[in-house]
Amino acid sequence: MNCPHADAAPADRNAGTITIDPMVQDLDGETARLRDAGVLARIDLLGVPARTVTRHAEARQLLVDPRLVKDINAWELWQSGVVTHAWPLIGMIDAGRSMFTVDGPEHRRLRTKTSQALTPRRLEAIRPDIEKFTEELLDDLDAARGEDGVVDLKAVFAQPLPMRVVGMLMGVDESQHAMLTRQYKAFFSMLTPQDERLALLAELDVFYTGLVRERTARPTDDLTSALILAEEGGEPLTEEEVVGNLKAMVAAGHETTIGLVLNAVRALLSHPDQLRMVLAQEAGWDAVIEETLRWDTPTTHLLMRFATEDIAVGDEVIRKGEGVVISYRAIGRDTDQHGPDADAFDITRPTRGRHMTFGHGPHICPGAALSRVEAAIALPALFGRFPGLRLAVPDEEITKLPVMTQNDMAAFPVLLG
C-alpha cells in the first residue's frame, strides 16, 4: 500500500516509527503502541512520515497553537514534491478551499454561517424530524430481519439516519443519499485505487456544484442556500468555498454519527451490567454517549496540520514543515487524563465528559452538537423498541473497514430479540 511518490522516509529507516495499518486489523494494539511511543509519536502513513499527538494535555495546547496550520503549502513534503496526488490520503488534506482547510480570519468567515445553522435552537427545531426518521428506520429494521432473524444494524439503521439528517439540513434530495453513501465509502476505503478515488472526488465536486448553482437560482430554507447568501465581513462565499464546505460537512456529518451509534451499541452489548444500569435509569444516555466518544472514538486519526516554525512540546520538537496528526483514539485512552483504567468502558467514570473527541479550539467540529442529539434520540429509541437486542455473531468477528481515519465497521449483524 506504500505510495511510490511518498517514500522519502519510509518506516524502516526511522527507528521507533509506528506504521499506521491501512487495513485496521488491530486498532486496540495500535492505540497502545502509539501511547507507549510518547507524547509525539513518529508514524508512517502509507510511506509518508509524520508526527502524531497521543496525549490530552499536549493536544489541547497544540490545537490552539497558531503555528500549526491547515494550509498544505506549509508542508515541506508537499512543497518539495515528495508527496503528490498519487498519495491515497491526499484528498483528505488537499480538499479544496473550505472552513476545514484555512485558518485565522478566513476560517472564521467560512465557518460562521455553518455554526449559525447548527445552534441549539435550530437543533431543537429539527428534533421532531430526527425522531420521525428514527421511528421510520426502526420499522425498516424490524421488517428487514432475515429468515434467521439477523439484520445489519449499520446498513438499515445507523448509516441511513445521519445521512437523512444531514441531507435534510443541506437540502440534498433523499434520492441522492445512496449515491453519496457509496461515494464517501469508496473515498475513505484504502482498497479503492487512487485513480478511482480522484475520479469520484471529481464526481462529488460536480454534484455539489450543481446543487449550489440550483440553490443560487432558487434558494430554499437549507444550509446550502444560507451559505450561498452569507455575506460575513461583507464578502460572500465563493462557489468553490460553498462546495468545499458542503462536501466536507456531509462527509463528517454522517460518518461520525455512524461510528458513535454503533460503537455505543457495541460497548453496551459487551458490558451488560452497564446496559442494565441505563435501561433501569440508574445512568443516563448522555453518560453512554460521552464515554463512547472517549473510549471508542468515531475518528481515530485526524489529518493533518503543518508547523510553520519549530514547536517545542516537552522534550520533543515538531520541526518547521512537518505534518502533525491528531490521534484522537490514543488521546481518549490517556491515563494522565482519565486514570489508570482508561482502557475500560465505564459510564460512571468521573472524567467521561472531559474528552476532546470532537476537537478543540477554532477547528472544533461544527457538527458535534448535532451528532450528540442524533445519538441521544437513536439509542434510547433502539433499545426501547428492541430491549432484547444482541449481537448475532461473537464480538471478535465484527470487522473494521479499511479506513485509516474513521473507526468504522463493515457490518453490525444483530438479533432484535
mmCIF file of N, CA, C and O in Angstrom, residues 200-237:
data_model
loop_
_atom_site.group_PDB
_atom_site.id
_atom_site.type_symbol
_atom_site.label_atom_id
_atom_site.label_comp_id
_atom_site.label_asym_id
_atom_site.label_seq_id
_atom_site.Cartn_x
_atom_site.Cartn_y
_atom_site.Cartn_z
ATOM 1 N N LEU A 200 -13.830 9.898 -8.296
ATOM 2 C CA LEU A 200 -15.062 10.091 -7.532
ATOM 3 C C LEU A 200 -15.066 11.440 -6.815
ATOM 4 O O LEU A 200 -16.121 12.036 -6.606
ATOM 5 N N LEU A 201 -13.863 11.926 -6.427
ATOM 6 C CA LEU A 201 -13.805 13.277 -5.866
ATOM 7 C C LEU A 201 -14.268 14.301 -6.894
ATOM 8 O O LEU A 201 -14.991 15.254 -6.564
ATOM 9 N N ALA A 202 -13.855 14.098 -8.135
ATOM 10 C CA ALA A 202 -14.303 14.992 -9.212
ATOM 11 C C ALA A 202 -15.812 14.895 -9.405
ATOM 12 O O ALA A 202 -16.496 15.904 -9.629
ATOM 13 N N GLU A 203 -16.356 13.672 -9.287
ATOM 14 C CA GLU A 203 -17.803 13.488 -9.409
ATOM 15 C C GLU A 203 -18.550 14.191 -8.274
ATOM 16 O O GLU A 203 -19.612 14.788 -8.493
ATOM 17 N N LEU A 204 -17.996 14.124 -7.061
ATOM 18 C CA LEU A 204 -18.622 14.818 -5.932
ATOM 19 C C LEU A 204 -18.594 16.326 -6.149
ATOM 20 O O LEU A 204 -19.571 17.027 -5.828
ATOM 21 N N ASP A 205 -17.502 16.839 -6.689
ATOM 22 C CA ASP A 205 -17.433 18.268 -6.989
ATOM 23 C C ASP A 205 -18.518 18.674 -7.986
ATOM 24 O O ASP A 205 -19.162 19.719 -7.832
ATOM 25 N N VAL A 206 -18.720 17.835 -8.999
ATOM 26 C CA VAL A 206 -19.757 18.118 -9.996
ATOM 27 C C VAL A 206 -21.134 18.109 -9.336
ATOM 28 O O VAL A 206 -21.973 19.000 -9.581
ATOM 29 N N PHE A 207 -21.382 17.118 -8.480
ATOM 30 C CA PHE A 207 -22.685 17.026 -7.811
ATOM 31 C C PHE A 207 -22.952 18.259 -6.950
ATOM 32 O O PHE A 207 -24.024 18.888 -7.042
ATOM 33 N N TYR A 208 -21.982 18.614 -6.090
ATOM 34 C CA TYR A 208 -22.202 19.742 -5.185
ATOM 35 C C TYR A 208 -22.224 21.074 -5.927
ATOM 36 O O TYR A 208 -22.961 21.993 -5.540
ATOM 37 N N THR A 209 -21.443 21.190 -6.991
ATOM 38 C CA THR A 209 -21.502 22.409 -7.795
ATOM 39 C C THR A 209 -22.888 22.570 -8.414
ATOM 40 O O THR A 209 -23.453 23.677 -8.430
ATOM 41 N N GLY A 210 -23.453 21.464 -8.890
ATOM 42 C CA GLY A 210 -24.807 21.511 -9.428
ATOM 43 C C GLY A 210 -25.822 21.915 -8.380
ATOM 44 O O GLY A 210 -26.738 22.719 -8.651
ATOM 45 N N LEU A 211 -25.675 21.371 -7.148
ATOM 46 C CA LEU A 211 -26.584 21.725 -6.064
ATOM 47 C C LEU A 211 -26.464 23.209 -5.727
ATOM 48 O O LEU A 211 -27.483 23.903 -5.541
ATOM 49 N N VAL A 212 -25.236 23.712 -5.653
ATOM 50 C CA VAL A 212 -25.016 25.117 -5.317
ATOM 51 C C VAL A 212 -25.609 26.022 -6.393
ATOM 52 O O VAL A 212 -26.268 27.037 -6.087
ATOM 53 N N ARG A 213 -25.421 25.676 -7.651
ATOM 54 C CA ARG A 213 -25.971 26.517 -8.727
ATOM 55 C C ARG A 213 -27.495 26.491 -8.734
ATOM 56 O O ARG A 213 -28.145 27.507 -9.010
ATOM 57 N N GLU A 214 -28.056 25.320 -8.412
ATOM 58 C CA GLU A 214 -29.519 25.221 -8.332
ATOM 59 C C GLU A 214 -30.056 26.095 -7.213
ATOM 60 O O GLU A 214 -31.050 26.822 -7.388
ATOM 61 N N ARG A 215 -29.393 26.068 -6.033
ATOM 62 C CA ARG A 215 -29.856 26.884 -4.916
ATOM 63 C C ARG A 215 -29.562 28.371 -5.133
ATOM 64 O O ARG A 215 -30.255 29.233 -4.593
ATOM 65 N N THR A 216 -28.537 28.676 -5.901
ATOM 66 C CA THR A 216 -28.271 30.074 -6.230
ATOM 67 C C THR A 216 -29.420 30.652 -7.041
ATOM 68 O O THR A 216 -29.854 31.801 -6.828
ATOM 69 N N ALA A 217 -29.927 29.839 -7.950
ATOM 70 C CA ALA A 217 -31.054 30.284 -8.783
ATOM 71 C C ALA A 217 -32.364 30.265 -8.020
ATOM 72 O O ALA A 217 -33.207 31.158 -8.193
ATOM 73 N N ARG A 218 -32.530 29.254 -7.141
ATOM 74 C CA ARG A 218 -33.786 29.094 -6.397
ATOM 75 C C ARG A 218 -33.476 28.741 -4.944
ATOM 76 O O ARG A 218 -33.522 27.566 -4.553
ATOM 77 N N PRO A 219 -33.177 29.744 -4.107
ATOM 78 C CA PRO A 219 -32.849 29.471 -2.702
ATOM 79 C C PRO A 219 -34.029 28.860 -1.952
ATOM 80 O O PRO A 219 -35.190 29.143 -2.248
ATOM 81 N N THR A 220 -33.703 27.993 -0.989
ATOM 82 C CA THR A 220 -34.710 27.399 -0.109
ATOM 83 C C THR A 220 -34.228 27.533 1.337
ATOM 84 O O THR A 220 -33.196 28.141 1.610
ATOM 85 N N ASP A 221 -34.982 26.961 2.259
ATOM 86 C CA ASP A 221 -34.632 27.060 3.679
ATOM 87 C C ASP A 221 -33.711 25.895 4.054
ATOM 88 O O ASP A 221 -34.111 24.960 4.745
ATOM 89 N N ASP A 222 -32.457 25.938 3.606
ATOM 90 C CA ASP A 222 -31.486 24.907 3.957
ATOM 91 C C ASP A 222 -30.114 25.538 4.087
ATOM 92 O O ASP A 222 -29.913 26.726 3.785
ATOM 93 N N LEU A 223 -29.155 24.748 4.576
ATOM 94 C CA LEU A 223 -27.825 25.279 4.842
ATOM 95 C C LEU A 223 -27.111 25.674 3.556
ATOM 96 O O LEU A 223 -26.340 26.643 3.541
ATOM 97 N N THR A 224 -27.344 24.943 2.478
ATOM 98 C CA THR A 224 -26.712 25.292 1.208
ATOM 99 C C THR A 224 -27.095 26.709 0.793
ATOM 100 O O THR A 224 -26.238 27.532 0.446
ATOM 101 N N SER A 225 -28.379 27.012 0.852
ATOM 102 C CA SER A 225 -28.834 28.357 0.494
ATOM 103 C C SER A 225 -28.270 29.395 1.456
ATOM 104 O O SER A 225 -27.874 30.499 1.035
ATOM 105 N N ALA A 226 -28.210 29.062 2.742
ATOM 106 C CA ALA A 226 -27.687 30.004 3.736
ATOM 107 C C ALA A 226 -26.220 30.330 3.462
ATOM 108 O O ALA A 226 -25.795 31.484 3.591
ATOM 109 N N LEU A 227 -25.449 29.328 3.073
ATOM 110 C CA LEU A 227 -24.038 29.564 2.768
ATOM 111 C C LEU A 227 -23.884 30.438 1.522
ATOM 112 O O LEU A 227 -23.005 31.294 1.456
ATOM 113 N N ILE A 228 -24.724 30.210 0.542
ATOM 114 C CA ILE A 228 -24.657 31.000 -0.690
ATOM 115 C C ILE A 228 -24.986 32.467 -0.409
ATOM 116 O O ILE A 228 -24.355 33.386 -0.949
ATOM 117 N N LEU A 229 -25.953 32.689 0.463
ATOM 118 C CA LEU A 229 -26.425 34.045 0.730
ATOM 119 C C LEU A 229 -25.613 34.752 1.810
ATOM 120 O O LEU A 229 -25.816 35.939 2.058
ATOM 121 N N ALA A 230 -24.693 34.014 2.463
ATOM 122 C CA ALA A 230 -23.920 34.589 3.564
ATOM 123 C C ALA A 230 -23.028 35.714 3.064
ATOM 124 O O ALA A 230 -22.409 35.614 2.007
ATOM 125 N N GLU A 231 -22.950 36.796 3.839
ATOM 126 C CA GLU A 231 -22.069 37.907 3.498
ATOM 127 C C GLU A 231 -21.298 38.330 4.744
ATOM 128 O O GLU A 231 -21.245 39.506 5.107
ATOM 129 N N GLU A 232 -20.699 37.335 5.420
ATOM 130 C CA GLU A 232 -19.946 37.648 6.623
ATOM 131 C C GLU A 232 -18.760 38.548 6.259
ATOM 132 O O GLU A 232 -18.017 38.275 5.333
ATOM 133 N N GLY A 233 -18.594 39.631 6.997
ATOM 134 C CA GLY A 233 -17.499 40.556 6.725
ATOM 135 C C GLY A 233 -17.658 41.284 5.408
ATOM 136 O O GLY A 233 -16.700 41.843 4.874
ATOM 137 N N GLY A 234 -18.879 41.282 4.864
ATOM 138 C CA GLY A 234 -19.116 41.988 3.626
ATOM 139 C C GLY A 234 -18.694 41.247 2.382
ATOM 140 O O GLY A 234 -18.818 41.759 1.278
ATOM 141 N N GLU A 235 -18.196 40.028 2.532
ATOM 142 C CA GLU A 235 -17.713 39.274 1.378
ATOM 143 C C GLU A 235 -18.413 37.922 1.315
ATOM 144 O O GLU A 235 -18.229 37.077 2.186
ATOM 145 N N PRO A 236 -19.252 37.696 0.315
ATOM 146 C CA PRO A 236 -19.944 36.404 0.224
ATOM 147 C C PRO A 236 -18.966 35.275 -0.065
ATOM 148 O O PRO A 236 -17.864 35.488 -0.580
ATOM 149 N N LEU A 237 -19.385 34.055 0.258
ATOM 150 C CA LEU A 237 -18.566 32.886 -0.043
ATOM 151 C C LEU A 237 -18.562 32.633 -1.549
ATOM 152 O O LEU A 237 -19.572 32.839 -2.223
#
